[in-house]
Coordinates of N, CA and C in Angstrom, one line a residue:
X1 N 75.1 -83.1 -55.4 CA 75.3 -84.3 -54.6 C 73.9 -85.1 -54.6
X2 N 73.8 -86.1 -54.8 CA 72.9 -86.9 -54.9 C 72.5 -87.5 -53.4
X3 N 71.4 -87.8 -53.0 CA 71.0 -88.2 -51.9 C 70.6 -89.3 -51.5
X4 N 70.7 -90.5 -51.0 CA 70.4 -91.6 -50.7 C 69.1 -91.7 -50.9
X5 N 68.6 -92.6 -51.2 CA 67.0 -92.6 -50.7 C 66.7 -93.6 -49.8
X6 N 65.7 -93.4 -49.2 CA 64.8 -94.6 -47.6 C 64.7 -95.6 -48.2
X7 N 65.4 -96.4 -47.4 CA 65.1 -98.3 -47.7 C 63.2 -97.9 -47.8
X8 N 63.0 -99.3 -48.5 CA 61.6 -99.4 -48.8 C 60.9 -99.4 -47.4
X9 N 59.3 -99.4 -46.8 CA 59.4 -100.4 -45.6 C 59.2 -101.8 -45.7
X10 N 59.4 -102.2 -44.2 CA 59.6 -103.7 -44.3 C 58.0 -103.9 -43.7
X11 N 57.9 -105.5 -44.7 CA 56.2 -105.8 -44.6 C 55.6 -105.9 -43.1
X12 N 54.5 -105.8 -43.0 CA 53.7 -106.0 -41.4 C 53.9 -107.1 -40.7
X13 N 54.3 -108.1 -41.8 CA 55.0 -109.0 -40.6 C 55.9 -109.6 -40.4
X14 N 56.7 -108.5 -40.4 CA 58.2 -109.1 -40.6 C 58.5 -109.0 -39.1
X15 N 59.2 -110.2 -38.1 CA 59.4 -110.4 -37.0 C 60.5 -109.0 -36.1
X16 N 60.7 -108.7 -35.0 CA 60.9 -107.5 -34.4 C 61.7 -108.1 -33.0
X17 N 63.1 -107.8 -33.1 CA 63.4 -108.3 -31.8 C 63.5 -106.9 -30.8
X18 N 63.2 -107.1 -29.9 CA 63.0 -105.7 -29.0 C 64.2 -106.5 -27.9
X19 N 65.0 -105.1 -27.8 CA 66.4 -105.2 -26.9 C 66.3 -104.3 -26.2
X20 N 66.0 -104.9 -24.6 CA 66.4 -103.6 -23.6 C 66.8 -103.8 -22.3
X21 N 67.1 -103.3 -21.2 CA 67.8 -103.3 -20.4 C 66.3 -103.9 -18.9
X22 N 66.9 -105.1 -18.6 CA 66.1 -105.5 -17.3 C 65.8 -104.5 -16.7
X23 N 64.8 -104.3 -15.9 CA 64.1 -103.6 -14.9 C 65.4 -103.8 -14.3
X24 N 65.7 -104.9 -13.5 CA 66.4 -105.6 -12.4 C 68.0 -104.3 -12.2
X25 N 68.4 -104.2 -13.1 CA 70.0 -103.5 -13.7 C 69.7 -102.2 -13.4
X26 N 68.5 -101.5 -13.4 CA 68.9 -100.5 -13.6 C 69.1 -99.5 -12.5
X27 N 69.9 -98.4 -12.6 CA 70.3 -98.0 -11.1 C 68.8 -96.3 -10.8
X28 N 68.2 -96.6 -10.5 CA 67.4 -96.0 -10.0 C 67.0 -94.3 -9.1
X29 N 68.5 -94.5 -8.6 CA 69.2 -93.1 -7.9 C 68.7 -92.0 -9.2
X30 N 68.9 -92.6 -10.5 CA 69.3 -91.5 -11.4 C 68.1 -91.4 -12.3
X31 N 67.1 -92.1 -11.8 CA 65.6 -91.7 -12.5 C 64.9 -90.6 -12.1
X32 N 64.1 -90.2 -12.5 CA 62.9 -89.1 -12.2 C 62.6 -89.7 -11.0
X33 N 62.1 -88.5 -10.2 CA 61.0 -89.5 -8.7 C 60.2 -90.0 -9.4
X34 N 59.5 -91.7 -8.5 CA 58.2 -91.8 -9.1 C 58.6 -93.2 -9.6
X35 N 60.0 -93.4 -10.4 CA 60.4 -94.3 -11.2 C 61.3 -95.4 -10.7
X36 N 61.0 -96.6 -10.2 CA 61.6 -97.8 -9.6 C 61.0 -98.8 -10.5
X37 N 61.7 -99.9 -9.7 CA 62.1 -101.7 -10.6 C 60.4 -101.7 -11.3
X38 N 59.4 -101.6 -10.2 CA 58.2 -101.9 -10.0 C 57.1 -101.6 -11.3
X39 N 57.4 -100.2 -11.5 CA 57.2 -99.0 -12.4 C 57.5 -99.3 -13.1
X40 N 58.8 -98.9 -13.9 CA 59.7 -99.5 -15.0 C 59.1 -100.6 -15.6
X41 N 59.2 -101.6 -14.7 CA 58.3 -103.4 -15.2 C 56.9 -103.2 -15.4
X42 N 56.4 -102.6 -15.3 CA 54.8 -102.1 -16.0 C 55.0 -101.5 -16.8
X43 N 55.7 -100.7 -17.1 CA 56.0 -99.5 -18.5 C 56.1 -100.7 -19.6
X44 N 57.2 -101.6 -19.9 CA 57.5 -102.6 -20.3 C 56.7 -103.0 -21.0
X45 N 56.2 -103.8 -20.1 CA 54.9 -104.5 -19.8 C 53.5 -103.7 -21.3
X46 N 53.6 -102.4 -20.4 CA 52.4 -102.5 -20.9 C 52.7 -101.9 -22.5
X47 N 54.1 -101.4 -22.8 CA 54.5 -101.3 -24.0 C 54.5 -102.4 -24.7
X48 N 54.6 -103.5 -24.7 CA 54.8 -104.8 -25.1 C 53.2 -105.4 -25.4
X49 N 52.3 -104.8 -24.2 CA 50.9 -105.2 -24.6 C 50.5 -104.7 -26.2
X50 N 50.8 -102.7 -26.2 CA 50.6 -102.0 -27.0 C 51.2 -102.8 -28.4
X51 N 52.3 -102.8 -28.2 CA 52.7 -103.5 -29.5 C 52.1 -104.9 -30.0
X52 N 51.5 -105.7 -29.2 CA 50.8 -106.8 -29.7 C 49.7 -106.2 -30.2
X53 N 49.1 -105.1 -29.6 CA 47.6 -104.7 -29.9 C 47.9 -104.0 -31.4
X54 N 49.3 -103.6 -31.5 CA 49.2 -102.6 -32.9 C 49.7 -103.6 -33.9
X55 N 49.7 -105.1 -33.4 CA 49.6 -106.1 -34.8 C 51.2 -106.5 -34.8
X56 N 52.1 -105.9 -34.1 CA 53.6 -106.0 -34.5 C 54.0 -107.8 -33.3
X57 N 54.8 -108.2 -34.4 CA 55.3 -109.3 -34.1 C 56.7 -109.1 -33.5
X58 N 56.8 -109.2 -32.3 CA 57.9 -108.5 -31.3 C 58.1 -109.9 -30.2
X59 N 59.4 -110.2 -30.8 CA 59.8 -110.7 -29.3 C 60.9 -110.2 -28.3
X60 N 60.7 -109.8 -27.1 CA 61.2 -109.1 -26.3 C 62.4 -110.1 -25.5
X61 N 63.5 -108.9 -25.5 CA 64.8 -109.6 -25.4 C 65.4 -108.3 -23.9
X62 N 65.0 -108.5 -22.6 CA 65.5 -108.0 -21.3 C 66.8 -108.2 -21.1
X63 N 68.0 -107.6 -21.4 CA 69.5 -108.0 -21.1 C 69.8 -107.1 -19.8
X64 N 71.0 -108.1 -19.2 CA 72.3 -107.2 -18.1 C 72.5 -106.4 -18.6
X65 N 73.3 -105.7 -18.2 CA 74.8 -104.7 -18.1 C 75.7 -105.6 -19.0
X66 N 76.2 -106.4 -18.6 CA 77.0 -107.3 -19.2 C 77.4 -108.0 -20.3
X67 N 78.4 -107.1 -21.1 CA 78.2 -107.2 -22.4 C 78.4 -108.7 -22.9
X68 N 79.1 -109.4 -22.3 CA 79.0 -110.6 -22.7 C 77.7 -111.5 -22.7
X69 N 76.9 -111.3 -21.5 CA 76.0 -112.3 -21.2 C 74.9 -111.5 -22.0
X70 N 74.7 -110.2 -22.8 CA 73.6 -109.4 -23.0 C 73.8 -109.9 -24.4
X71 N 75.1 -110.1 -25.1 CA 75.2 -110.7 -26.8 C 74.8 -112.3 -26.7
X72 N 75.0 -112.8 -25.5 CA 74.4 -114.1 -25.8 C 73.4 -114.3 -25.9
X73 N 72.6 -113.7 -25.1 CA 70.7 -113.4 -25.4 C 70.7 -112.9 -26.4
X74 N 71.0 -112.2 -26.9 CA 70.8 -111.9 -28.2 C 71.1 -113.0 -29.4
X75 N 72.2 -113.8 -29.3 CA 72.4 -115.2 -29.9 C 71.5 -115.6 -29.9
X76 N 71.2 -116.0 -28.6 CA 70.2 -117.2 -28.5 C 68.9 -117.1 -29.3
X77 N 67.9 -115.3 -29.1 CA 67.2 -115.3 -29.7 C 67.2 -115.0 -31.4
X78 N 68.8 -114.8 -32.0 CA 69.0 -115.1 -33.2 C 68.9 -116.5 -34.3
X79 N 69.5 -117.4 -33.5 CA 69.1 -118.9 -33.5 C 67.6 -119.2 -33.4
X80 N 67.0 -118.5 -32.3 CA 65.6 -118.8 -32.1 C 64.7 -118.3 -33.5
X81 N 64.7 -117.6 -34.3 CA 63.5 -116.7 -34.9 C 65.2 -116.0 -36.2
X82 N 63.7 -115.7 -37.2 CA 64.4 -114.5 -37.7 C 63.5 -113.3 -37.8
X83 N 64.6 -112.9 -37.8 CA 64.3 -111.5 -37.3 C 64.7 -110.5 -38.4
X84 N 63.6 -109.2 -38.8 CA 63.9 -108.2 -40.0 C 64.2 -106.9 -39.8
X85 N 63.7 -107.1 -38.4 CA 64.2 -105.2 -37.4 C 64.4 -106.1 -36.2
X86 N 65.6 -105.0 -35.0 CA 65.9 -105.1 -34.1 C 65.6 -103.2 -33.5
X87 N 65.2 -103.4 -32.5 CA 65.1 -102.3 -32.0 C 65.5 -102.5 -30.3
X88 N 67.0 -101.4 -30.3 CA 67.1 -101.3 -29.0 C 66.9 -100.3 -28.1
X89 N 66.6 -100.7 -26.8 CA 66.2 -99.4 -26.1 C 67.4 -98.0 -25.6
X90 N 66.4 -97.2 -25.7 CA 67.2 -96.1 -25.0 C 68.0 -96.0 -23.8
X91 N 67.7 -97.1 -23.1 CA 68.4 -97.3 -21.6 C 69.9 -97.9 -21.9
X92 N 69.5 -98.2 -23.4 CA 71.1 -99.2 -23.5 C 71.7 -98.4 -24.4
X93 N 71.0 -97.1 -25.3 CA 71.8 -96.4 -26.1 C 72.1 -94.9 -25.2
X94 N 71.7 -94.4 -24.4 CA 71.5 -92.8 -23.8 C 72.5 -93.0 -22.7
X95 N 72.8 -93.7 -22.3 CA 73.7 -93.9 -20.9 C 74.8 -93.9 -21.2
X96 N 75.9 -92.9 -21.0 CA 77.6 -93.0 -21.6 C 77.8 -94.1 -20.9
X97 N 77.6 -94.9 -20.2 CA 78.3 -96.1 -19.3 C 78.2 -97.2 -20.3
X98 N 76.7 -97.3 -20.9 CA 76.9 -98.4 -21.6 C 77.3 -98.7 -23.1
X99 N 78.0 -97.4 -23.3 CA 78.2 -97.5 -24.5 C 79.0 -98.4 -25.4
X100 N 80.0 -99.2 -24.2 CA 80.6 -100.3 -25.6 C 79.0 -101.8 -25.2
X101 N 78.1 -101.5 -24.3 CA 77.1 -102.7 -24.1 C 76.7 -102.0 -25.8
X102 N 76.0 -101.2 -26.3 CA 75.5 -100.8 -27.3 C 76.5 -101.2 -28.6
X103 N 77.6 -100.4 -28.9 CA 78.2 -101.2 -29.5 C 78.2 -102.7 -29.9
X104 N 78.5 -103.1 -28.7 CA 78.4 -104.9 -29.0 C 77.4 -105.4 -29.2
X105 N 76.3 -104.9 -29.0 CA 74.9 -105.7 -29.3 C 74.6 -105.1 -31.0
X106 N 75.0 -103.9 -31.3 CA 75.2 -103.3 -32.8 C 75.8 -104.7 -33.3
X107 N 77.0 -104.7 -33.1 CA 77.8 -105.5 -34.1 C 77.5 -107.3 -34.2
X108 N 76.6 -107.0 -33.0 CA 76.8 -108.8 -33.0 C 75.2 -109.1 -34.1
X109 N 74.1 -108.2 -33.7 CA 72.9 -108.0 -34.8 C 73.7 -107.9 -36.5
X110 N 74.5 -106.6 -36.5 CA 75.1 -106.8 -38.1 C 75.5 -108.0 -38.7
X111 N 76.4 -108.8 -37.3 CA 76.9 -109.9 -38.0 C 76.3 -111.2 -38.1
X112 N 75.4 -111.7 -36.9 CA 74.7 -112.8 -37.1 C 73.4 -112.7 -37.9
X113 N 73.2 -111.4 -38.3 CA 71.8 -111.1 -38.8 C 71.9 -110.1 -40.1
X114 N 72.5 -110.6 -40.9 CA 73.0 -109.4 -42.3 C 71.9 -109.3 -42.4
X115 N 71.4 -107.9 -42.8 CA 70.5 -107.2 -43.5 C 69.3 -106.6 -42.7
X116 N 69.8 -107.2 -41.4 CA 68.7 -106.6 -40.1 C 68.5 -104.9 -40.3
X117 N 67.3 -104.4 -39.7 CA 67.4 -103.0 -40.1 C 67.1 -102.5 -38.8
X118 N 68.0 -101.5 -37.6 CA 67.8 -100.9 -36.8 C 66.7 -100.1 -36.6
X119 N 66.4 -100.1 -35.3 CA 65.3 -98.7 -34.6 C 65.6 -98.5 -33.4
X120 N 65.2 -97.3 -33.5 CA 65.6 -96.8 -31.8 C 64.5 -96.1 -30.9
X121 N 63.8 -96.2 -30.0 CA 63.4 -96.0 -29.1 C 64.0 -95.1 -28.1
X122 N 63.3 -93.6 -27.1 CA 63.8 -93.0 -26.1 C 63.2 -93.7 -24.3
X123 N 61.9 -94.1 -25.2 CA 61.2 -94.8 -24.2 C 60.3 -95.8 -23.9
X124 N 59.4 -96.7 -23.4 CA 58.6 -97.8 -23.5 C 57.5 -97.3 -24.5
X125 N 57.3 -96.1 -23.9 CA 56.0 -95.4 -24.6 C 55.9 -95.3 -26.0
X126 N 57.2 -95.0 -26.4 CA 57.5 -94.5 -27.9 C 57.8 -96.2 -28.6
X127 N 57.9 -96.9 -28.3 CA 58.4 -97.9 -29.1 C 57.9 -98.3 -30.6
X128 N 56.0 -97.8 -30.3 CA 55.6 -98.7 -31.3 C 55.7 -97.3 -32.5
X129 N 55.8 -96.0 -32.2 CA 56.5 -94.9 -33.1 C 57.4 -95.4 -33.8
X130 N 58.8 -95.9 -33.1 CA 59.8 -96.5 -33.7 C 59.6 -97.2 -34.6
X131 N 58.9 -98.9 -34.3 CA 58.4 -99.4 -35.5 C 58.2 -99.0 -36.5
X132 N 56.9 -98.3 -36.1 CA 56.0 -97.8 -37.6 C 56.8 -97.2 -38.6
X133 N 58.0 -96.7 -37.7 CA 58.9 -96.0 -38.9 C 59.7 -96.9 -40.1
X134 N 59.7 -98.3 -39.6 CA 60.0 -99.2 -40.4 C 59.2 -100.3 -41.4
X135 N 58.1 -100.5 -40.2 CA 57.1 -101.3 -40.7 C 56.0 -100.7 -41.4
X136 N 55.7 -101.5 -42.6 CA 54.6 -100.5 -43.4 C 52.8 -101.3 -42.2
X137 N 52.4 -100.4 -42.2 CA 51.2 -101.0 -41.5 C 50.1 -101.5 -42.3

C-alpha cells in the first residue's frame, strides 16, 4: 500500500484565519478553577500577541454558539482577505455540544475557500505549534 505524502508547506506568508469561540459564550461552570471570561480574554489576547511576534499573518475570527451567525463571520471574513490556512479552536472542536457548530464552519471554509488547509489547536497556548505545522518558517 502506498502512502500519501504531506502536502508541501505553505509559504510564511500565507494569510491565517484563526476561528474560535468568544470569551463571552463560554459556559464557565465547566472550566478548571482559576478560568473565567476575564482570563480566557488574556489567554487570547496574548496568543494572538505571540503569533504576531512569531511573524504569522492571522486574522482572528471570535464566533457565537450559533451556527448560523458563527458561518457568517466566517463569510464575512472570507470576502474580506484570502486566506491559505484556517485554524479552528479547540473550544469549537472538543465540546460534544458543538459539534454540528464545527461541522458547519468545516464545510462552509471547504466551500467558500477551495483549497484552504486546516489546523487545529487544544489551546491559546498551543496555536502558534499548530501553525508552524503548516507554515514553513
Amino acid at each position: 500500500m502506498v502512502r500519501p505524502t504531506a502536502p508541501a508547506p505553505l509559504p510564511g506568508t500565507t494569510k491565517v484565519l484563526s476561528i474560535g469561540l468568544h470569551p463571552r459564550v463560554l459556559d464557565y461552570s465547566r472550566m478548571p478553577e482559576g478560568v473565567d471570561e476575564v482570563t480566557f480574554a488574556a489567554r487570547i489576547e496574548a496568543a494572538n500577541a505571540g503569533l504576531r511576534q512569531a511573524g504569522f499573518d492571522v486574522v482572528p475570527c471570535l464566533i457565537d454558539t450559533a451556527a448560523d451567525h458563527a458561518q457568517e463571520a466566517v463569510r464575512e471574513q472570507l470576502r474580506a482577505h484570502t486566506f491559505g490556512l484556517a485554524m479552528i479552536g479547540g473550544g469549537v472542536r472538543m465540546l460534544p455540544e458543538h459539534t454540528v457548530l464545527f461541522e458547519r464552519l468545516v464545510n462552509v471554509l471547504t466551500e467558500e475557500a477551495p483549497g484552504i488547509r486546516l489546523c487545529f489547536n487544544s489551546s491559546p497556548e498551543n496555536t502558534v505549534e499548530a501553525l508552524r505545522r503548516w507554515i514553513r518558517a
